[in-house]
Amino acid sequence: MKKIRLGKSELMVSQVGFGGIPITRVSQQEAEKCIHRCLEHGINYIDTATGYGDSEEKIGKAIKGRRDGLVIASKAPPTDARFMAESIDKSLKRMQIETIDLYQFHCIKDRQGLQKCIELMPVMEKAKSQGKIRHIGITIHGVDIIKPIVETGLFETAMIALNFIVREPLESAVPAAVKHDVGIIAMKPMAGGHIADASLAFKFFNGMDNVVPLVGIEKPEEIDQIAATIEEDEKPDERELAKMDRIRSESGDQFCRRCEYCMPCPHGVQIFPITIYESLVKRLPVEKVTDESWKKMMKTVENCTDCGRCEQKCPYDLKIREILAHSAGLYENLISK
Ligand code: SF4
Ligand code: SF4
């Protein structure tokens, strides 16, 4: 697989990277199979976080004896100096490695978050001088803040949500990143599962020589088709571009990206996956979306007190309460038939 340069970090990474969240849902053995299959495809970039459950431990065991040539990235939220320094040490220990190639400030949503990163930059610089990390990046959850962050020139890489549905960053943030030589890592290339066609989702990135999309897999074979799409390196044709446009206009901007930042609800509402109910109804047989587990989940919507806390936590400004009510209505409609 072709390698691209990740901005001024000068890290040379494969055209697609491995995202470490889904392996938290499978056994160590299955996680290793996924990682090893990715390595066989030439993927050399592995991204994880202190906050991703046992992902770092699983990755550490999987890459034992295979560290050479890999670019390992992790991240932690900029809570305070002590937390940041301890997180770096924790990541090193969990992955049993000497140095982390890219360490990122995790989940920055606004200017206060950016300010916190600037305050904590000396902690990262110290870790860099100690050889614990090699490069400093940032992960951004919020469309409006991407451009101001990359324009600071302080970060070598920026991870942003980018796919053919949420493509606003392509017009503003990506050109700004190119100008400041910031390497872009694209999270949610399949819009958190909203895009069902993996081939189409990854074809969107072909030809973008400064963007590395991440893929998370739970089964080794899931990477095969994606790797083939990336390796073919063909740009989408007219028909595929039209399909992307159609999916984009059907989706609007009020769709759930499955990040679960809105969880937990203090009143026990099972916000996610109720927020993706409509897309599941379109794809699955009716008996699957009206079974006992959905009955229980939909019942929790009655506990909603309208406090709005979930909406404050959603990085995509979704009107969660409206979506919950819409999903519950859809469910009632289905079971009444
Ligand atoms: S608005 Fe409803 S669903 Fe959201 S956090 Fe409050 S109680 Fe929970
Ligand atoms: S509603 Fe928002 S915060 Fe919750 S999972 Fe969906 S996108 Fe994430």
CSV table of C-alpha atoms and ligand atoms in Angstrom, one decimal:
chain,number,residue,atom,x,y,z
A,1,MET,CA,0.0,0.0,0.0
A,2,LYS,CA,1.2,3.5,-0.9
A,3,LYS,CA,2.5,5.7,1.9
A,4,ILE,CA,1.7,9.3,2.4
A,5,ARG,CA,3.4,12.0,4.4
A,6,LEU,CA,1.5,13.1,7.5
A,7,GLY,CA,2.1,16.8,7.3
A,8,LYS,CA,5.1,18.4,9.0
A,9,SER,CA,5.4,15.4,11.3
A,10,GLU,CA,7.1,13.8,8.3
A,11,LEU,CA,5.7,10.5,9.4
A,12,MET,CA,5.1,8.2,6.4
A,13,VAL,CA,1.9,6.3,6.9
A,14,SER,CA,-0.2,4.0,4.8
A,15,GLN,CA,-3.2,5.5,2.9
A,16,VAL,CA,-5.5,4.1,5.4
A,17,GLY,CA,-4.9,3.7,9.2
A,18,PHE,CA,-6.2,1.2,11.8
A,19,GLY,CA,-8.6,2.7,14.3
A,20,GLY,CA,-8.5,1.1,17.8
A,21,ILE,CA,-12.1,1.3,19.0
A,22,PRO,CA,-13.9,-1.7,17.6
A,23,ILE,CA,-11.3,-4.2,18.9
A,24,THR,CA,-12.5,-3.4,22.4
A,25,ARG,CA,-15.6,-5.4,21.6
A,26,VAL,CA,-13.7,-8.6,20.6
A,27,SER,CA,-11.3,-11.1,22.3
A,28,GLN,CA,-7.6,-10.6,22.4
A,29,GLN,CA,-7.2,-13.4,19.8
A,30,GLU,CA,-9.7,-11.8,17.4
A,31,ALA,CA,-8.2,-8.4,17.9
A,32,GLU,CA,-4.8,-9.7,17.0
A,33,LYS,CA,-6.2,-11.4,13.9
A,34,CYS,CA,-7.7,-8.0,12.8
A,35,ILE,CA,-4.4,-6.1,13.4
A,36,HIS,CA,-2.3,-8.7,11.7
A,37,ARG,CA,-4.5,-8.8,8.6
A,38,CYS,CA,-4.2,-5.0,8.4
A,39,LEU,CA,-0.4,-5.3,8.7
A,40,GLU,CA,-0.4,-7.9,5.9
A,41,HIS,CA,-2.3,-5.3,3.7
A,42,GLY,CA,0.6,-2.9,4.3
A,43,ILE,CA,-1.3,-0.7,6.9
A,44,ASN,CA,1.4,0.7,9.2
A,45,TYR,CA,-0.6,3.4,11.1
A,46,ILE,CA,-2.4,2.3,14.3
A,47,ASP,CA,-4.4,4.8,16.3
A,48,THR,CA,-5.8,4.3,19.8
A,49,ALA,CA,-6.5,6.2,23.0
A,50,THR,CA,-6.2,5.9,26.7
A,51,GLY,CA,-10.0,6.2,26.8
A,52,TYR,CA,-10.6,3.3,24.5
A,53,GLY,CA,-11.1,0.5,27.1
A,54,ASP,CA,-8.5,-2.2,26.6
A,55,SER,CA,-7.6,-1.2,23.1
A,56,GLU,CA,-4.0,-0.1,24.0
A,57,GLU,CA,-3.3,-3.4,25.8
A,58,LYS,CA,-4.7,-5.4,22.9
A,59,ILE,CA,-2.6,-3.4,20.4
A,60,GLY,CA,0.5,-3.8,22.5
A,61,LYS,CA,0.2,-7.5,22.6
A,62,ALA,CA,-0.6,-7.7,18.8
A,63,ILE,CA,2.4,-5.7,17.8
A,64,LYS,CA,4.9,-7.4,20.1
A,65,GLY,CA,7.9,-8.3,17.9
A,66,ARG,CA,6.5,-6.3,14.9
A,67,ARG,CA,7.0,-2.7,16.1
A,68,ASP,CA,9.5,-1.7,13.4
A,69,GLY,CA,8.0,0.4,10.7
A,70,LEU,CA,4.8,1.0,12.5
A,71,VAL,CA,3.5,4.4,13.4
A,72,ILE,CA,1.7,4.2,16.7
A,73,ALA,CA,-0.6,7.0,17.8
A,74,SER,CA,-2.6,7.5,21.0
A,75,LYS,CA,-4.3,10.3,22.8
A,76,ALA,CA,-5.7,11.7,26.0
A,77,PRO,CA,-7.9,14.6,26.9
A,78,PRO,CA,-6.2,17.8,28.1
A,79,THR,CA,-7.6,17.6,31.6
A,80,ASP,CA,-4.5,18.9,33.5
A,81,ALA,CA,-0.7,18.6,33.5
A,82,ARG,CA,-0.5,15.7,35.8
A,83,PHE,CA,-3.3,13.7,34.0
A,84,MET,CA,-1.6,14.4,30.6
A,85,ALA,CA,1.8,13.2,31.8
A,86,GLU,CA,0.4,10.2,33.5
A,87,SER,CA,-1.7,9.3,30.4
A,88,ILE,CA,1.4,9.3,28.2
A,89,ASP,CA,3.2,6.9,30.7
A,90,LYS,CA,0.0,4.8,30.9
A,91,SER,CA,-0.2,4.5,27.1
A,92,LEU,CA,3.5,3.5,26.9
A,93,LYS,CA,3.1,0.9,29.6
A,94,ARG,CA,-0.1,-0.6,28.2
A,95,MET,CA,1.3,-0.9,24.8
A,96,GLN,CA,4.7,-2.1,26.1
A,97,ILE,CA,6.6,0.3,23.8
A,98,GLU,CA,9.4,2.7,24.3
A,99,THR,CA,8.0,5.6,22.4
A,100,ILE,CA,4.7,6.7,20.9
A,101,ASP,CA,5.1,8.2,17.4
A,102,LEU,CA,2.1,10.6,17.7
A,103,TYR,CA,0.4,11.7,20.8
A,104,GLN,CA,-2.8,13.8,20.5
A,105,PHE,CA,-4.9,16.0,22.6
A,106,HIS,CA,-8.1,14.2,22.5
A,107,CYS,CA,-11.6,15.5,21.7
A,108,ILE,CA,-11.3,19.2,21.4
A,109,LYS,CA,-14.7,20.8,20.8
A,110,ASP,CA,-14.3,24.6,21.3
A,111,ARG,CA,-11.9,27.5,22.0
A,112,GLN,CA,-11.7,26.6,25.7
A,113,GLY,CA,-10.5,23.2,24.7
A,114,LEU,CA,-7.9,24.7,22.4
A,115,GLN,CA,-6.8,27.0,25.2
A,116,LYS,CA,-6.3,24.0,27.5
A,117,CYS,CA,-4.1,22.3,24.8
A,118,ILE,CA,-2.0,25.4,24.5
A,119,GLU,CA,-1.5,25.5,28.3
A,120,LEU,CA,-0.5,21.9,28.4
A,121,MET,CA,1.8,22.0,25.4
A,122,PRO,CA,4.9,22.1,27.7
A,123,VAL,CA,3.9,18.7,29.1
A,124,MET,CA,3.8,17.3,25.6
A,125,GLU,CA,7.1,19.0,24.7
A,126,LYS,CA,8.7,17.6,27.8
A,127,ALA,CA,7.6,14.1,26.9
A,128,LYS,CA,9.0,14.7,23.5
A,129,SER,CA,12.4,15.7,24.9
A,130,GLN,CA,12.3,12.6,27.0
A,131,GLY,CA,11.7,10.4,24.0
A,132,LYS,CA,8.4,9.2,25.2
A,133,ILE,CA,6.5,10.7,22.2
A,134,ARG,CA,7.8,11.9,18.8
A,135,HIS,CA,5.1,14.2,17.5
A,136,ILE,CA,2.1,16.2,18.8
A,137,GLY,CA,-1.4,16.2,17.3
A,138,ILE,CA,-4.9,17.0,18.1
A,139,THR,CA,-8.3,15.4,17.6
A,140,ILE,CA,-11.2,17.8,16.9
A,141,HIS,CA,-14.9,17.1,17.4
A,142,GLY,CA,-16.7,20.1,16.1
A,143,VAL,CA,-16.8,21.5,12.6
A,144,ASP,CA,-16.4,25.3,13.4
A,145,ILE,CA,-13.3,24.9,15.4
A,146,ILE,CA,-11.2,22.9,13.0
A,147,LYS,CA,-9.9,25.9,10.9
A,148,PRO,CA,-8.9,28.1,13.9
A,149,ILE,CA,-7.0,25.1,15.4
A,150,VAL,CA,-5.0,24.1,12.3
A,151,GLU,CA,-4.3,27.8,11.7
A,152,THR,CA,-2.4,28.0,15.1
A,153,GLY,CA,0.3,26.0,13.5
A,154,LEU,CA,0.9,24.4,16.9
A,155,PHE,CA,-0.1,20.8,15.9
A,156,GLU,CA,1.6,18.5,13.5
A,157,THR,CA,-1.6,16.5,12.8
A,158,ALA,CA,-5.3,17.1,13.2
A,159,MET,CA,-7.9,14.3,13.4
A,160,ILE,CA,-11.3,15.4,12.1
A,161,ALA,CA,-14.6,13.8,11.1
A,162,LEU,CA,-14.5,13.6,7.3
A,163,ASN,CA,-16.6,11.6,4.9
A,164,PHE,CA,-18.6,12.2,1.8
A,165,ILE,CA,-21.6,13.2,3.9
A,166,VAL,CA,-19.9,15.6,6.3
A,167,ARG,CA,-17.6,17.2,3.8
A,168,GLU,CA,-17.7,20.8,5.0
A,169,PRO,CA,-14.1,20.6,6.2
A,170,LEU,CA,-13.0,19.9,2.7
A,171,GLU,CA,-13.8,23.4,1.7
A,172,SER,CA,-12.2,25.2,4.6
A,173,ALA,CA,-10.3,23.1,7.1
A,174,VAL,CA,-8.4,20.9,4.7
A,175,PRO,CA,-7.0,23.8,2.6
A,176,ALA,CA,-6.0,25.5,5.9
A,177,ALA,CA,-4.3,22.3,7.0
A,178,VAL,CA,-2.4,22.0,3.8
A,179,LYS,CA,-1.3,25.7,4.1
A,180,HIS,CA,0.1,25.0,7.6
A,181,ASP,CA,1.4,21.6,6.7
A,182,VAL,CA,-0.8,19.8,9.2
A,183,GLY,CA,-1.4,16.1,8.4
A,184,ILE,CA,-5.1,15.3,8.4
A,185,ILE,CA,-6.4,12.0,9.9
A,186,ALA,CA,-10.0,11.3,9.0
A,187,MET,CA,-12.2,9.7,11.6
A,188,LYS,CA,-15.6,8.4,10.8
A,189,PRO,CA,-15.0,7.8,7.1
A,190,MET,CA,-18.2,5.8,7.1
A,191,ALA,CA,-20.0,8.4,9.1
A,192,GLY,CA,-20.1,6.1,12.1
A,193,GLY,CA,-21.7,3.3,10.1
A,194,HIS,CA,-24.3,5.6,8.5
A,195,ILE,CA,-22.7,4.9,5.1
A,196,ALA,CA,-23.3,1.2,4.4
A,197,ASP,CA,-21.1,0.9,1.2
A,198,ALA,CA,-17.5,0.7,2.5
A,199,SER,CA,-16.1,0.8,-1.0
A,200,LEU,CA,-17.9,4.0,-1.8
A,201,ALA,CA,-16.9,5.5,1.5
A,202,PHE,CA,-13.2,4.9,1.0
A,203,LYS,CA,-13.1,5.8,-2.7
A,204,PHE,CA,-14.0,9.3,-1.6
A,205,PHE,CA,-10.5,9.6,-0.1
A,206,ASN,CA,-8.6,8.3,-3.1
A,207,GLY,CA,-6.4,11.0,-4.5
A,208,MET,CA,-6.3,13.0,-1.3
A,209,ASP,CA,-2.6,12.9,-0.6
A,210,ASN,CA,-2.7,14.7,2.7
A,211,VAL,CA,-5.6,12.8,4.3
A,212,VAL,CA,-5.4,9.4,6.1
A,213,PRO,CA,-8.8,7.8,6.9
A,214,LEU,CA,-9.0,5.4,9.8
A,215,VAL,CA,-10.9,2.1,9.6
A,216,GLY,CA,-12.0,0.2,12.6
A,217,ILE,CA,-12.8,-3.5,12.2
A,218,GLU,CA,-14.0,-6.4,14.3
A,219,LYS,CA,-13.4,-9.2,11.8
A,220,PRO,CA,-10.2,-9.6,9.7
A,221,GLU,CA,-12.1,-9.9,6.4
A,222,GLU,CA,-13.7,-6.5,6.8
A,223,ILE,CA,-10.4,-4.9,5.8
A,224,ASP,CA,-10.0,-6.8,2.6
A,225,GLN,CA,-12.5,-4.9,0.4
A,226,ILE,CA,-11.4,-1.5,1.9
A,227,ALA,CA,-7.7,-2.2,1.3
A,228,ALA,CA,-8.5,-3.2,-2.3
A,229,THR,CA,-10.4,0.0,-2.9
A,230,ILE,CA,-7.6,2.1,-1.5
A,231,GLU,CA,-4.9,0.1,-3.4
A,232,GLU,CA,-6.8,0.6,-6.7
A,233,ASP,CA,-6.5,4.3,-6.0
A,234,GLU,CA,-9.3,5.1,-8.4
A,235,LYS,CA,-11.2,8.3,-8.0
A,236,PRO,CA,-15.0,8.0,-7.9
A,237,ASP,CA,-16.7,8.0,-11.3
A,238,GLU,CA,-19.7,10.0,-12.3
A,239,ARG,CA,-22.2,7.4,-11.2
A,240,GLU,CA,-20.5,7.0,-7.8
A,241,LEU,CA,-20.3,10.8,-7.3
A,242,ALA,CA,-24.0,11.0,-8.0
A,243,LYS,CA,-24.7,8.2,-5.5
A,244,MET,CA,-22.6,10.1,-2.9
A,245,ASP,CA,-24.7,13.3,-3.6
A,246,ARG,CA,-27.9,11.3,-3.2
A,247,ILE,CA,-26.9,9.8,0.1
A,248,ARG,CA,-25.7,13.2,1.3
A,249,SER,CA,-28.9,15.0,0.5
A,250,GLU,CA,-31.0,12.1,2.0
A,251,SER,CA,-29.0,12.2,5.2
A,252,GLY,CA,-29.1,16.0,6.0
A,253,ASP,CA,-27.0,16.9,9.0
A,254,GLN,CA,-29.2,15.5,11.7
A,255,PHE,CA,-27.9,11.9,11.8
A,256,CYS,CA,-26.1,10.1,14.6
A,257,ARG,CA,-22.4,9.4,14.2
A,258,ARG,CA,-22.5,6.7,16.9
A,259,CYS,CA,-19.8,8.3,19.0
A,260,GLU,CA,-21.8,7.8,22.2
A,261,TYR,CA,-20.5,11.0,23.8
A,262,CYS,CA,-24.1,11.7,24.8
A,263,MET,CA,-24.1,8.7,27.1
A,264,PRO,CA,-24.9,7.9,29.8
A,265,CYS,CA,-28.3,9.6,30.4
A,266,PRO,CA,-28.8,10.4,34.1
A,267,HIS,CA,-32.3,9.1,33.8
A,268,GLY,CA,-31.5,5.8,32.1
A,269,VAL,CA,-32.6,6.7,28.6
A,270,GLN,CA,-30.9,4.4,26.1
A,271,ILE,CA,-30.0,7.4,23.9
A,272,PHE,CA,-27.8,5.4,21.6
A,273,PRO,CA,-28.7,3.2,19.7
A,274,ILE,CA,-32.2,4.7,19.6
A,275,THR,CA,-30.6,7.7,17.8
A,276,ILE,CA,-29.8,5.4,14.8
A,277,TYR,CA,-33.2,3.6,14.9
A,278,GLU,CA,-34.5,5.1,11.6
A,279,SER,CA,-31.4,4.0,9.7
A,280,LEU,CA,-31.7,0.5,11.1
A,281,VAL,CA,-35.4,0.3,10.2
A,282,LYS,CA,-34.4,1.1,6.6
A,283,ARG,CA,-31.9,-1.7,6.5
A,284,LEU,CA,-33.1,-4.5,8.7
A,285,PRO,CA,-36.1,-6.8,8.6
A,286,VAL,CA,-39.0,-5.5,10.7
A,287,GLU,CA,-38.8,-8.4,13.3
A,288,LYS,CA,-35.2,-7.3,14.1
A,289,VAL,CA,-36.2,-3.7,14.9
A,290,THR,CA,-39.3,-4.6,16.9
A,291,ASP,CA,-38.0,-7.4,19.1
A,292,GLU,CA,-37.9,-7.6,22.9
A,293,SER,CA,-34.6,-5.7,23.2
A,294,TRP,CA,-36.0,-2.8,21.2
A,295,LYS,CA,-39.2,-2.9,23.3
A,296,LYS,CA,-37.1,-2.4,26.5
A,297,MET,CA,-34.9,0.3,24.9
A,298,MET,CA,-37.9,2.3,23.6
A,299,LYS,CA,-39.5,2.1,27.0
A,300,THR,CA,-36.6,4.1,28.5
A,301,VAL,CA,-37.6,7.1,26.3
A,302,GLU,CA,-40.5,7.6,28.7
A,303,ASN,CA,-37.9,8.5,31.4
A,304,CYS,CA,-36.6,11.5,29.6
A,305,THR,CA,-37.0,14.6,31.7
A,306,ASP,CA,-36.1,17.0,28.9
A,307,CYS,CA,-33.0,18.1,30.8
A,308,GLY,CA,-31.0,18.6,27.5
A,309,ARG,CA,-27.7,17.3,28.9
A,310,CYS,CA,-27.2,14.8,26.1
A,311,GLU,CA,-27.5,17.6,23.5
A,312,GLN,CA,-24.9,19.7,25.3
A,313,LYS,CA,-22.5,16.7,25.0
A,314,CYS,CA,-23.2,15.9,21.3
A,315,PRO,CA,-20.4,17.2,19.2
A,316,TYR,CA,-22.7,17.3,16.2
A,317,ASP,CA,-25.4,19.5,17.8
A,318,LEU,CA,-28.0,16.9,17.1
A,319,LYS,CA,-31.5,17.6,18.4
A,320,ILE,CA,-31.4,14.4,20.4
A,321,ARG,CA,-34.7,14.8,22.1
A,322,GLU,CA,-36.5,15.2,18.8
A,323,ILE,CA,-34.7,12.2,17.3
A,324,LEU,CA,-35.7,10.1,20.4
A,325,ALA,CA,-39.3,11.1,20.0
A,326,HIS,CA,-39.2,10.4,16.3
A,327,SER,CA,-37.7,7.0,16.8
A,328,ALA,CA,-40.2,6.1,19.5
A,329,GLY,CA,-43.0,7.1,17.1
A,330,LEU,CA,-41.5,5.0,14.4
A,331,TYR,CA,-41.3,2.0,16.7
A,332,GLU,CA,-45.0,2.5,17.8
A,333,ASN,CA,-46.0,2.7,14.2
A,334,LEU,CA,-44.2,-0.5,13.3
A,335,ILE,CA,-45.6,-2.6,16.2
A,336,SER,CA,-49.2,-1.3,15.6
A,337,LYS,CA,-49.1,-2.8,12.1
B,1,SF4,S1,-32.7,15.2,27.6
B,1,SF4,FE1,-33.6,13.2,28.2
B,1,SF4,S2,-32.3,11.7,27.1
B,1,SF4,FE2,-31.1,13.6,27.2
B,1,SF4,S3,-29.9,13.5,29.1
B,1,SF4,FE3,-31.8,14.5,29.6
B,1,SF4,S4,-33.2,12.9,30.3
B,1,SF4,FE4,-31.5,11.9,29.2
B,2,SF4,S1,-26.5,11.5,19.4
B,2,SF4,FE1,-24.6,12.8,19.1
B,2,SF4,S2,-23.3,12.3,20.9
B,2,SF4,FE2,-24.9,10.7,20.8
B,2,SF4,S3,-24.0,9.0,19.7
B,2,SF4,FE3,-25.1,10.3,18.2
B,2,SF4,S4,-23.6,11.8,17.4
B,2,SF4,FE4,-22.7,10.9,19.2
